[in-house]
Amino acid sequence: MKTLNFKNMVPIAVIALGISGAFVTTSMQSASKSAFNPKIGYLANSQGKCINTPVNCDDTPSAFLCRIGGTSGAVAYDKDVATNNCVQPLYRP
């Protein structure tokens, strides 16, 4: 009966490490794509209180503000639950 020695095991170990490394790399890349932090934005009235007109926004700063109705509507704000005030503007996803 033939016995396996170290020289015969090295190629098998290298192949196994390569395959497992490929799976780990793929799962890490797909996890980083979901960086969108959805946030509900609200309109502010003249007193700074939030009006219930929810719109999907993002709280990650960008060059474009989140607006109700696209690019020309009113700016959407983050709602402070304790005071019902709209203070922090939100951004487009």
PDB file of N, CA and C in Angstrom:
ATOM      1  N   MET A   1       0.832  -1.179   0.000  1.00  0.00           N
ATOM      2  CA  MET A   1       0.000   0.000   0.000  1.00  0.00           C
ATOM      3  C   MET A   1       0.877   1.243   0.000  1.00  0.00           C
ATOM      4  N   LYS A   2       0.499   2.170  -0.775  1.00  0.00           N
ATOM      5  CA  LYS A   2       1.269   3.401  -0.907  1.00  0.00           C
ATOM      6  C   LYS A   2       0.932   4.359   0.221  1.00  0.00           C
ATOM      7  N   THR A   3       1.910   5.019   0.795  1.00  0.00           N
ATOM      8  CA  THR A   3       1.655   6.009   1.829  1.00  0.00           C
ATOM      9  C   THR A   3       1.832   7.401   1.238  1.00  0.00           C
ATOM     10  N   LEU A   4       1.028   8.333   1.711  1.00  0.00           N
ATOM     11  CA  LEU A   4       1.134   9.713   1.249  1.00  0.00           C
ATOM     12  C   LEU A   4       2.247  10.405   2.020  1.00  0.00           C
ATOM     13  N   ASN A   5       3.079  11.122   1.314  1.00  0.00           N
ATOM     14  CA  ASN A   5       4.120  11.888   1.987  1.00  0.00           C
ATOM     15  C   ASN A   5       3.850  13.380   1.815  1.00  0.00           C
ATOM     16  N   PHE A   6       4.679  14.180   2.403  1.00  0.00           N
ATOM     17  CA  PHE A   6       4.495  15.630   2.426  1.00  0.00           C
ATOM     18  C   PHE A   6       4.470  16.233   1.029  1.00  0.00           C
ATOM     19  N   LYS A   7       5.289  15.729   0.114  1.00  0.00           N
ATOM     20  CA  LYS A   7       5.356  16.275  -1.245  1.00  0.00           C
ATOM     21  C   LYS A   7       4.038  16.096  -1.996  1.00  0.00           C
ATOM     22  N   ASN A   8       3.331  15.032  -1.712  1.00  0.00           N
ATOM     23  CA  ASN A   8       2.055  14.806  -2.397  1.00  0.00           C
ATOM     24  C   ASN A   8       0.919  15.629  -1.791  1.00  0.00           C
ATOM     25  N   MET A   9       1.047  16.044  -0.541  1.00  0.00           N
ATOM     26  CA  MET A   9      -0.016  16.788   0.132  1.00  0.00           C
ATOM     27  C   MET A   9       0.028  18.292  -0.171  1.00  0.00           C
ATOM     28  N   VAL A  10       1.196  18.825  -0.523  1.00  0.00           N
ATOM     29  CA  VAL A  10       1.347  20.268  -0.743  1.00  0.00           C
ATOM     30  C   VAL A  10       0.451  20.782  -1.873  1.00  0.00           C
ATOM     31  N   PRO A  11       0.392  20.151  -3.049  1.00  0.00           N
ATOM     32  CA  PRO A  11      -0.484  20.681  -4.100  1.00  0.00           C
ATOM     33  C   PRO A  11      -1.969  20.676  -3.702  1.00  0.00           C
ATOM     34  N   ILE A  12      -2.383  19.668  -2.974  1.00  0.00           N
ATOM     35  CA  ILE A  12      -3.771  19.599  -2.542  1.00  0.00           C
ATOM     36  C   ILE A  12      -4.072  20.725  -1.557  1.00  0.00           C
ATOM     37  N   ALA A  13      -3.160  21.003  -0.650  1.00  0.00           N
ATOM     38  CA  ALA A  13      -3.348  22.077   0.322  1.00  0.00           C
ATOM     39  C   ALA A  13      -3.383  23.444  -0.367  1.00  0.00           C
ATOM     40  N   VAL A  14      -2.533  23.648  -1.360  1.00  0.00           N
ATOM     41  CA  VAL A  14      -2.503  24.919  -2.086  1.00  0.00           C
ATOM     42  C   VAL A  14      -3.820  25.142  -2.833  1.00  0.00           C
ATOM     43  N   ILE A  15      -4.341  24.097  -3.452  1.00  0.00           N
ATOM     44  CA  ILE A  15      -5.607  24.208  -4.178  1.00  0.00           C
ATOM     45  C   ILE A  15      -6.749  24.521  -3.205  1.00  0.00           C
ATOM     46  N   ALA A  16      -6.772  23.837  -2.068  1.00  0.00           N
ATOM     47  CA  ALA A  16      -7.825  24.079  -1.077  1.00  0.00           C
ATOM     48  C   ALA A  16      -7.757  25.508  -0.547  1.00  0.00           C
ATOM     49  N   LEU A  17      -6.573  26.027  -0.259  1.00  0.00           N
ATOM     50  CA  LEU A  17      -6.428  27.404   0.214  1.00  0.00           C
ATOM     51  C   LEU A  17      -6.847  28.409  -0.859  1.00  0.00           C
ATOM     52  N   GLY A  18      -6.534  28.127  -2.104  1.00  0.00           N
ATOM     53  CA  GLY A  18      -6.915  29.021  -3.196  1.00  0.00           C
ATOM     54  C   GLY A  18      -8.420  29.111  -3.371  1.00  0.00           C
ATOM     55  N   ILE A  19      -9.077  27.976  -3.307  1.00  0.00           N
ATOM     56  CA  ILE A  19     -10.536  27.960  -3.455  1.00  0.00           C
ATOM     57  C   ILE A  19     -11.205  28.674  -2.287  1.00  0.00           C
ATOM     58  N   SER A  20     -10.750  28.392  -1.064  1.00  0.00           N
ATOM     59  CA  SER A  20     -11.366  29.060   0.094  1.00  0.00           C
ATOM     60  C   SER A  20     -11.087  30.562   0.070  1.00  0.00           C
ATOM     61  N   GLY A  21      -9.918  30.974  -0.379  1.00  0.00           N
ATOM     62  CA  GLY A  21      -9.607  32.399  -0.495  1.00  0.00           C
ATOM     63  C   GLY A  21     -10.497  33.095  -1.511  1.00  0.00           C
ATOM     64  N   ALA A  22     -10.827  32.402  -2.595  1.00  0.00           N
ATOM     65  CA  ALA A  22     -11.705  32.985  -3.610  1.00  0.00           C
ATOM     66  C   ALA A  22     -13.102  33.211  -3.047  1.00  0.00           C
ATOM     67  N   PHE A  23     -13.607  32.266  -2.279  1.00  0.00           N
ATOM     68  CA  PHE A  23     -14.930  32.435  -1.681  1.00  0.00           C
ATOM     69  C   PHE A  23     -14.949  33.561  -0.659  1.00  0.00           C
ATOM     70  N   VAL A  24     -13.913  33.686   0.143  1.00  0.00           N
ATOM     71  CA  VAL A  24     -13.852  34.745   1.155  1.00  0.00           C
ATOM     72  C   VAL A  24     -13.793  36.111   0.487  1.00  0.00           C
ATOM     73  N   THR A  25     -13.000  36.246  -0.556  1.00  0.00           N
ATOM     74  CA  THR A  25     -12.871  37.511  -1.268  1.00  0.00           C
ATOM     75  C   THR A  25     -14.197  37.910  -1.912  1.00  0.00           C
ATOM     76  N   THR A  26     -14.893  36.959  -2.500  1.00  0.00           N
ATOM     77  CA  THR A  26     -16.176  37.249  -3.138  1.00  0.00           C
ATOM     78  C   THR A  26     -17.195  37.711  -2.120  1.00  0.00           C
ATOM     79  N   SER A  27     -17.260  37.071  -0.970  1.00  0.00           N
ATOM     80  CA  SER A  27     -18.251  37.478   0.023  1.00  0.00           C
ATOM     81  C   SER A  27     -17.915  38.841   0.609  1.00  0.00           C
ATOM     82  N   MET A  28     -16.647  39.191   0.726  1.00  0.00           N
ATOM     83  CA  MET A  28     -16.270  40.507   1.240  1.00  0.00           C
ATOM     84  C   MET A  28     -16.652  41.599   0.251  1.00  0.00           C
ATOM     85  N   GLN A  29     -16.504  41.341  -1.046  1.00  0.00           N
ATOM     86  CA  GLN A  29     -16.845  42.348  -2.042  1.00  0.00           C
ATOM     87  C   GLN A  29     -18.337  42.597  -2.095  1.00  0.00           C
ATOM     88  N   SER A  30     -19.138  41.570  -1.970  1.00  0.00           N
ATOM     89  CA  SER A  30     -20.577  41.766  -2.045  1.00  0.00           C
ATOM     90  C   SER A  30     -21.104  42.446  -0.787  1.00  0.00           C
ATOM     91  N   ALA A  31     -20.448  42.289   0.350  1.00  0.00           N
ATOM     92  CA  ALA A  31     -20.903  42.931   1.583  1.00  0.00           C
ATOM     93  C   ALA A  31     -20.668  44.437   1.531  1.00  0.00           C
ATOM     94  N   SER A  32     -19.620  44.897   0.879  1.00  0.00           N
ATOM     95  CA  SER A  32     -19.319  46.317   0.856  1.00  0.00           C
ATOM     96  C   SER A  32     -20.219  47.099  -0.098  1.00  0.00           C
ATOM     97  N   LYS A  33     -20.920  46.426  -1.004  1.00  0.00           N
ATOM     98  CA  LYS A  33     -21.789  47.116  -1.946  1.00  0.00           C
ATOM     99  C   LYS A  33     -23.061  47.634  -1.289  1.00  0.00           C
ATOM    100  N   SER A  34     -23.441  47.068  -0.168  1.00  0.00           N
ATOM    101  CA  SER A  34     -24.669  47.499   0.483  1.00  0.00           C
ATOM    102  C   SER A  34     -24.390  48.592   1.507  1.00  0.00           C
ATOM    103  N   ALA A  35     -23.788  49.686   1.065  1.00  0.00           N
ATOM    104  CA  ALA A  35     -23.429  50.781   1.961  1.00  0.00           C
ATOM    105  C   ALA A  35     -24.542  51.809   2.085  1.00  0.00           C
ATOM    106  N   PHE A  36     -25.637  51.603   1.372  1.00  0.00           N
ATOM    107  CA  PHE A  36     -26.758  52.541   1.409  1.00  0.00           C
ATOM    108  C   PHE A  36     -27.439  52.460   2.772  1.00  0.00           C
ATOM    109  N   ASN A  37     -27.536  53.590   3.458  1.00  0.00           N
ATOM    110  CA  ASN A  37     -28.205  53.672   4.751  1.00  0.00           C
ATOM    111  C   ASN A  37     -29.545  54.363   4.552  1.00  0.00           C
ATOM    112  N   PRO A  38     -30.601  53.602   4.282  1.00  0.00           N
ATOM    113  CA  PRO A  38     -31.883  54.266   4.017  1.00  0.00           C
ATOM    114  C   PRO A  38     -32.378  55.040   5.228  1.00  0.00           C
ATOM    115  N   LYS A  39     -32.894  56.196   4.987  1.00  0.00           N
ATOM    116  CA  LYS A  39     -33.389  57.078   6.039  1.00  0.00           C
ATOM    117  C   LYS A  39     -34.660  57.738   5.505  1.00  0.00           C
ATOM    118  N   ILE A  40     -35.655  57.832   6.328  1.00  0.00           N
ATOM    119  CA  ILE A  40     -36.895  58.495   5.921  1.00  0.00           C
ATOM    120  C   ILE A  40     -36.754  59.995   6.156  1.00  0.00           C
ATOM    121  N   GLY A  41     -36.988  60.772   5.111  1.00  0.00           N
ATOM    122  CA  GLY A  41     -36.910  62.214   5.204  1.00  0.00           C
ATOM    123  C   GLY A  41     -38.295  62.833   5.289  1.00  0.00           C
ATOM    124  N   TYR A  42     -38.404  63.986   5.919  1.00  0.00           N
ATOM    125  CA  TYR A  42     -39.682  64.674   6.106  1.00  0.00           C
ATOM    126  C   TYR A  42     -39.553  66.135   5.699  1.00  0.00           C
ATOM    127  N   LEU A  43     -40.676  66.744   5.365  1.00  0.00           N
ATOM    128  CA  LEU A  43     -40.715  68.179   5.079  1.00  0.00           C
ATOM    129  C   LEU A  43     -40.758  68.960   6.384  1.00  0.00           C
ATOM    130  N   ALA A  44     -40.224  70.171   6.359  1.00  0.00           N
ATOM    131  CA  ALA A  44     -40.274  71.048   7.537  1.00  0.00           C
ATOM    132  C   ALA A  44     -41.235  72.199   7.254  1.00  0.00           C
ATOM    133  N   ASN A  45     -42.056  72.533   8.255  1.00  0.00           N
ATOM    134  CA  ASN A  45     -42.941  73.689   8.102  1.00  0.00           C
ATOM    135  C   ASN A  45     -42.202  74.949   8.552  1.00  0.00           C
ATOM    136  N   SER A  46     -42.868  76.085   8.599  1.00  0.00           N
ATOM    137  CA  SER A  46     -42.195  77.350   8.921  1.00  0.00           C
ATOM    138  C   SER A  46     -41.681  77.413  10.358  1.00  0.00           C
ATOM    139  N   GLN A  47     -42.222  76.593  11.268  1.00  0.00           N
ATOM    140  CA  GLN A  47     -41.736  76.557  12.653  1.00  0.00           C
ATOM    141  C   GLN A  47     -40.630  75.523  12.853  1.00  0.00           C
ATOM    142  N   GLY A  48     -40.246  74.817  11.805  1.00  0.00           N
ATOM    143  CA  GLY A  48     -39.208  73.796  11.904  1.00  0.00           C
ATOM    144  C   GLY A  48     -39.718  72.439  12.341  1.00  0.00           C
ATOM    145  N   LYS A  49     -41.041  72.279  12.434  1.00  0.00           N
ATOM    146  CA  LYS A  49     -41.645  70.996  12.801  1.00  0.00           C
ATOM    147  C   LYS A  49     -41.793  70.127  11.561  1.00  0.00           C
ATOM    148  N   CYS A  50     -41.700  68.815  11.761  1.00  0.00           N
ATOM    149  CA  CYS A  50     -41.790  67.881  10.634  1.00  0.00           C
ATOM    150  C   CYS A  50     -43.231  67.638  10.219  1.00  0.00           C
ATOM    151  N   ILE A  51     -43.449  67.594   8.916  1.00  0.00           N
ATOM    152  CA  ILE A  51     -44.744  67.268   8.329  1.00  0.00           C
ATOM    153  C   ILE A  51     -44.638  65.848   7.787  1.00  0.00           C
ATOM    154  N   ASN A  52     -45.628  65.033   8.026  1.00  0.00           N
ATOM    155  CA  ASN A  52     -45.593  63.637   7.594  1.00  0.00           C
ATOM    156  C   ASN A  52     -45.746  63.512   6.083  1.00  0.00           C
ATOM    157  N   THR A  53     -44.653  63.649   5.388  1.00  0.00           N
ATOM    158  CA  THR A  53     -44.552  63.395   3.960  1.00  0.00           C
ATOM    159  C   THR A  53     -43.265  62.602   3.758  1.00  0.00           C
ATOM    160  N   PRO A  54     -43.262  61.303   4.072  1.00  0.00           N
ATOM    161  CA  PRO A  54     -42.021  60.538   4.033  1.00  0.00           C
ATOM    162  C   PRO A  54     -41.488  60.334   2.617  1.00  0.00           C
ATOM    163  N   VAL A  55     -40.173  60.337   2.506  1.00  0.00           N
ATOM    164  CA  VAL A  55     -39.467  60.068   1.252  1.00  0.00           C
ATOM    165  C   VAL A  55     -38.179  59.329   1.607  1.00  0.00           C
ATOM    166  N   ASN A  56     -37.737  58.416   0.724  1.00  0.00           N
ATOM    167  CA  ASN A  56     -36.510  57.657   0.968  1.00  0.00           C
ATOM    168  C   ASN A  56     -35.282  58.517   0.691  1.00  0.00           C
ATOM    169  N   CYS A  57     -34.410  58.645   1.692  1.00  0.00           N
ATOM    170  CA  CYS A  57     -33.188  59.431   1.583  1.00  0.00           C
ATOM    171  C   CYS A  57     -32.026  58.638   2.151  1.00  0.00           C
ATOM    172  N   ASP A  58     -30.885  59.288   2.283  1.00  0.00           N
ATOM    173  CA  ASP A  58     -29.676  58.677   2.811  1.00  0.00           C
ATOM    174  C   ASP A  58     -29.028  59.681   3.755  1.00  0.00           C
ATOM    175  N   ASP A  59     -28.409  59.172   4.841  1.00  0.00           N
ATOM    176  CA  ASP A  59     -27.760  60.095   5.774  1.00  0.00           C
ATOM    177  C   ASP A  59     -26.259  60.226   5.532  1.00  0.00           C
ATOM    178  N   THR A  60     -25.749  59.594   4.469  1.00  0.00           N
ATOM    179  CA  THR A  60     -24.345  59.728   4.102  1.00  0.00           C
ATOM    180  C   THR A  60     -24.171  61.017   3.295  1.00  0.00           C
ATOM    181  N   PRO A  61     -23.307  61.935   3.728  1.00  0.00           N
ATOM    182  CA  PRO A  61     -23.152  63.206   3.010  1.00  0.00           C
ATOM    183  C   PRO A  61     -22.739  63.019   1.550  1.00  0.00           C
ATOM    184  N   SER A  62     -23.379  63.773   0.688  1.00  0.00           N
ATOM    185  CA  SER A  62     -23.040  63.778  -0.735  1.00  0.00           C
ATOM    186  C   SER A  62     -23.301  65.185  -1.272  1.00  0.00           C
ATOM    187  N   ALA A  63     -23.096  65.376  -2.554  1.00  0.00           N
ATOM    188  CA  ALA A  63     -23.253  66.701  -3.157  1.00  0.00           C
ATOM    189  C   ALA A  63     -24.719  67.055  -3.406  1.00  0.00           C
ATOM    190  N   PHE A  64     -25.623  66.062  -3.364  1.00  0.00           N
ATOM    191  CA  PHE A  64     -27.013  66.304  -3.728  1.00  0.00           C
ATOM    192  C   PHE A  64     -27.929  66.087  -2.527  1.00  0.00           C
ATOM    193  N   LEU A  65     -28.727  67.099  -2.216  1.00  0.00           N
ATOM    194  CA  LEU A  65     -29.697  66.993  -1.133  1.00  0.00           C
ATOM    195  C   LEU A  65     -30.897  66.170  -1.589  1.00  0.00           C
ATOM    196  N   CYS A  66     -31.498  65.468  -0.657  1.00  0.00           N
ATOM    197  CA  CYS A  66     -32.709  64.699  -0.931  1.00  0.00           C
ATOM    198  C   CYS A  66     -33.882  65.665  -0.955  1.00  0.00           C
ATOM    199  N   ARG A  67     -34.678  65.591  -2.009  1.00  0.00           N
ATOM    200  CA  ARG A  67     -35.799  66.509  -2.166  1.00  0.00           C
ATOM    201  C   ARG A  67     -37.089  65.721  -2.411  1.00  0.00           C
ATOM    202  N   ILE A  68     -38.180  66.286  -1.965  1.00  0.00           N
ATOM    203  CA  ILE A  68     -39.493  65.696  -2.208  1.00  0.00           C
ATOM    204  C   ILE A  68     -39.834  65.925  -3.672  1.00  0.00           C
ATOM    205  N   GLY A  69     -40.167  64.888  -4.391  1.00  0.00           N
ATOM    206  CA  GLY A  69     -40.568  65.044  -5.790  1.00  0.00           C
ATOM    207  C   GLY A  69     -39.406  65.204  -6.747  1.00  0.00           C
ATOM    208  N   GLY A  70     -38.244  64.658  -6.452  1.00  0.00           N
ATOM    209  CA  GLY A  70     -37.137  64.688  -7.400  1.00  0.00           C
ATOM    210  C   GLY A  70     -36.077  65.711  -7.089  1.00  0.00           C
ATOM    211  N   THR A  71     -35.696  66.511  -8.105  1.00  0.00           N
ATOM    212  CA  THR A  71     -34.576  67.437  -7.948  1.00  0.00           C
ATOM    213  C   THR A  71     -34.994  68.876  -7.679  1.00  0.00           C
ATOM    214  N   SER A  72     -36.299  69.186  -7.804  1.00  0.00           N
ATOM    215  CA  SER A  72     -36.704  70.584  -7.652  1.00  0.00           C
ATOM    216  C   SER A  72     -37.665  70.824  -6.492  1.00  0.00           C
ATOM    217  N   GLY A  73     -38.004  69.788  -5.733  1.00  0.00           N
ATOM    218  CA  GLY A  73     -38.959  69.956  -4.639  1.00  0.00           C
ATOM    219  C   GLY A  73     -38.295  70.473  -3.376  1.00  0.00           C
ATOM    220  N   ALA A  74     -39.059  70.447  -2.288  1.00  0.00           N
ATOM    221  CA  ALA A  74     -38.561  70.895  -0.995  1.00  0.00           C
ATOM    222  C   ALA A  74     -37.543  69.906  -0.432  1.00  0.00           C
ATOM    223  N   VAL A  75     -36.608  70.401   0.360  1.00  0.00           N
ATOM    224  CA  VAL A  75     -35.552  69.570   0.950  1.00  0.00           C
ATOM    225  C   VAL A  75     -36.152  68.690   2.042  1.00  0.00           C
ATOM    226  N   ALA A  76     -35.709  67.426   2.076  1.00  0.00           N
ATOM    227  CA  ALA A  76     -36.162  66.484   3.091  1.00  0.00           C
ATOM    228  C   ALA A  76     -35.189  66.517   4.277  1.00  0.00           C
ATOM    229  N   TYR A  77     -35.732  66.448   5.487  1.00  0.00           N
ATOM    230  CA  TYR A  77     -34.939  66.534   6.705  1.00  0.00           C
ATOM    231  C   TYR A  77     -35.105  65.278   7.561  1.00  0.00           C
ATOM    232  N   ASP A  78     -34.104  65.055   8.416  1.00  0.00           N
ATOM    233  CA  ASP A  78     -34.176  63.985   9.397  1.00  0.00           C
ATOM    234  C   ASP A  78     -35.066  64.453  10.545  1.00  0.00           C
ATOM    235  N   LYS A  79     -35.883  63.555  11.074  1.00  0.00           N
ATOM    236  CA  LYS A  79     -36.845  63.909  12.117  1.00  0.00           C
ATOM    237  C   LYS A  79     -36.281  63.573  13.497  1.00  0.00           C
ATOM    238  N   ASP A  80     -36.263  64.560  14.393  1.00  0.00           N
ATOM    239  CA  ASP A  80     -35.905  64.328  15.785  1.00  0.00           C
ATOM    240  C   ASP A  80     -37.174  63.839  16.488  1.00  0.00           C
ATOM    241  N   VAL A  81     -37.153  62.578  16.914  1.00  0.00           N
ATOM    242  CA  VAL A  81     -38.357  61.949  17.454  1.00  0.00           C
ATOM    243  C   VAL A  81     -38.821  62.640  18.739  1.00  0.00           C
ATOM    244  N   ALA A  82     -37.901  63.064  19.585  1.00  0.00           N
ATOM    245  CA  ALA A  82     -38.269  63.650  20.879  1.00  0.00           C
ATOM    246  C   ALA A  82     -39.004  64.986  20.720  1.00  0.00           C
ATOM    247  N   THR A  83     -38.558  65.821  19.797  1.00  0.00           N
ATOM    248  CA  THR A  83     -39.145  67.167  19.665  1.00  0.00           C
ATOM    249  C   THR A  83     -39.965  67.351  18.398  1.00  0.00           C
ATOM    250  N   ASN A  84     -39.956  66.366  17.495  1.00  0.00           N
ATOM    251  CA  ASN A  84     -40.636  66.443  16.199  1.00  0.00           C
ATOM    252  C   ASN A  84     -40.093  67.587  15.349  1.00  0.00           C
ATOM    253  N   ASN A  85     -38.829  67.967  15.554  1.00  0.00           N
ATOM    254  CA  ASN A  85     -38.190  69.014  14.766  1.00  0.00           C
ATOM    255  C   ASN A  85     -37.433  68.412  13.594  1.00  0.00           C
ATOM    256  N   CYS A  86     -37.410  69.144  12.496  1.00  0.00           N
ATOM    257  CA  CYS A  86     -36.634  68.774  11.314  1.00  0.00           C
ATOM    258  C   CYS A  86     -35.434  69.705  11.256  1.00  0.00           C
ATOM    259  N   VAL A  87     -34.246  69.174  11.532  1.00  0.00           N
ATOM    260  CA  VAL A  87     -33.069  70.026  11.591  1.00  0.00           C
ATOM    261  C   VAL A  87     -32.023  69.640  10.561  1.00  0.00           C
ATOM    262  N   GLN A  88     -31.671  68.369  10.486  1.00  0.00           N
ATOM    263  CA  GLN A  88     -30.570  67.897   9.643  1.00  0.00           C
ATOM    264  C   GLN A  88     -31.078  67.536   8.251  1.00  0.00           C
ATOM    265  N   PRO A  89     -30.593  68.231   7.193  1.00  0.00           N
ATOM    266  CA  PRO A  89     -31.001  67.847   5.843  1.00  0.00           C
ATOM    267  C   PRO A  89     -30.399  66.489   5.468  1.00  0.00           C
ATOM    268  N   LEU A  90     -31.124  65.742   4.649  1.00  0.00           N
ATOM    269  CA  LEU A  90     -30.671  64.437   4.199  1.00  0.00           C
ATOM    270  C   LEU A  90     -30.205  64.521   2.754  1.00  0.00           C
ATOM    271  N   TYR A  91     -29.605  63.446   2.265  1.00  0.00           N
ATOM    272  CA  TYR A  91     -28.994  63.420   0.932  1.00  0.00           C
ATOM    273  C   TYR A  91     -29.650  62.382   0.058  1.00  0.00           C
ATOM    274  N   ARG A  92     -29.480  62.570  -1.263  1.00  0.00           N
ATOM    275  CA  ARG A  92     -30.014  61.603  -2.217  1.00  0.00           C
ATOM    276  C   ARG A  92     -29.224  60.304  -2.146  1.00  0.00           C
ATOM    277  N   PRO A  93     -29.929  59.167  -2.247  1.00  0.00           N
ATOM    278  CA  PRO A  93     -29.207  57.873  -2.248  1.00  0.00           C
ATOM    279  C   PRO A  93     -28.429  57.665  -3.522  1.00  0.00           C
TER     280      PRO A  93
END
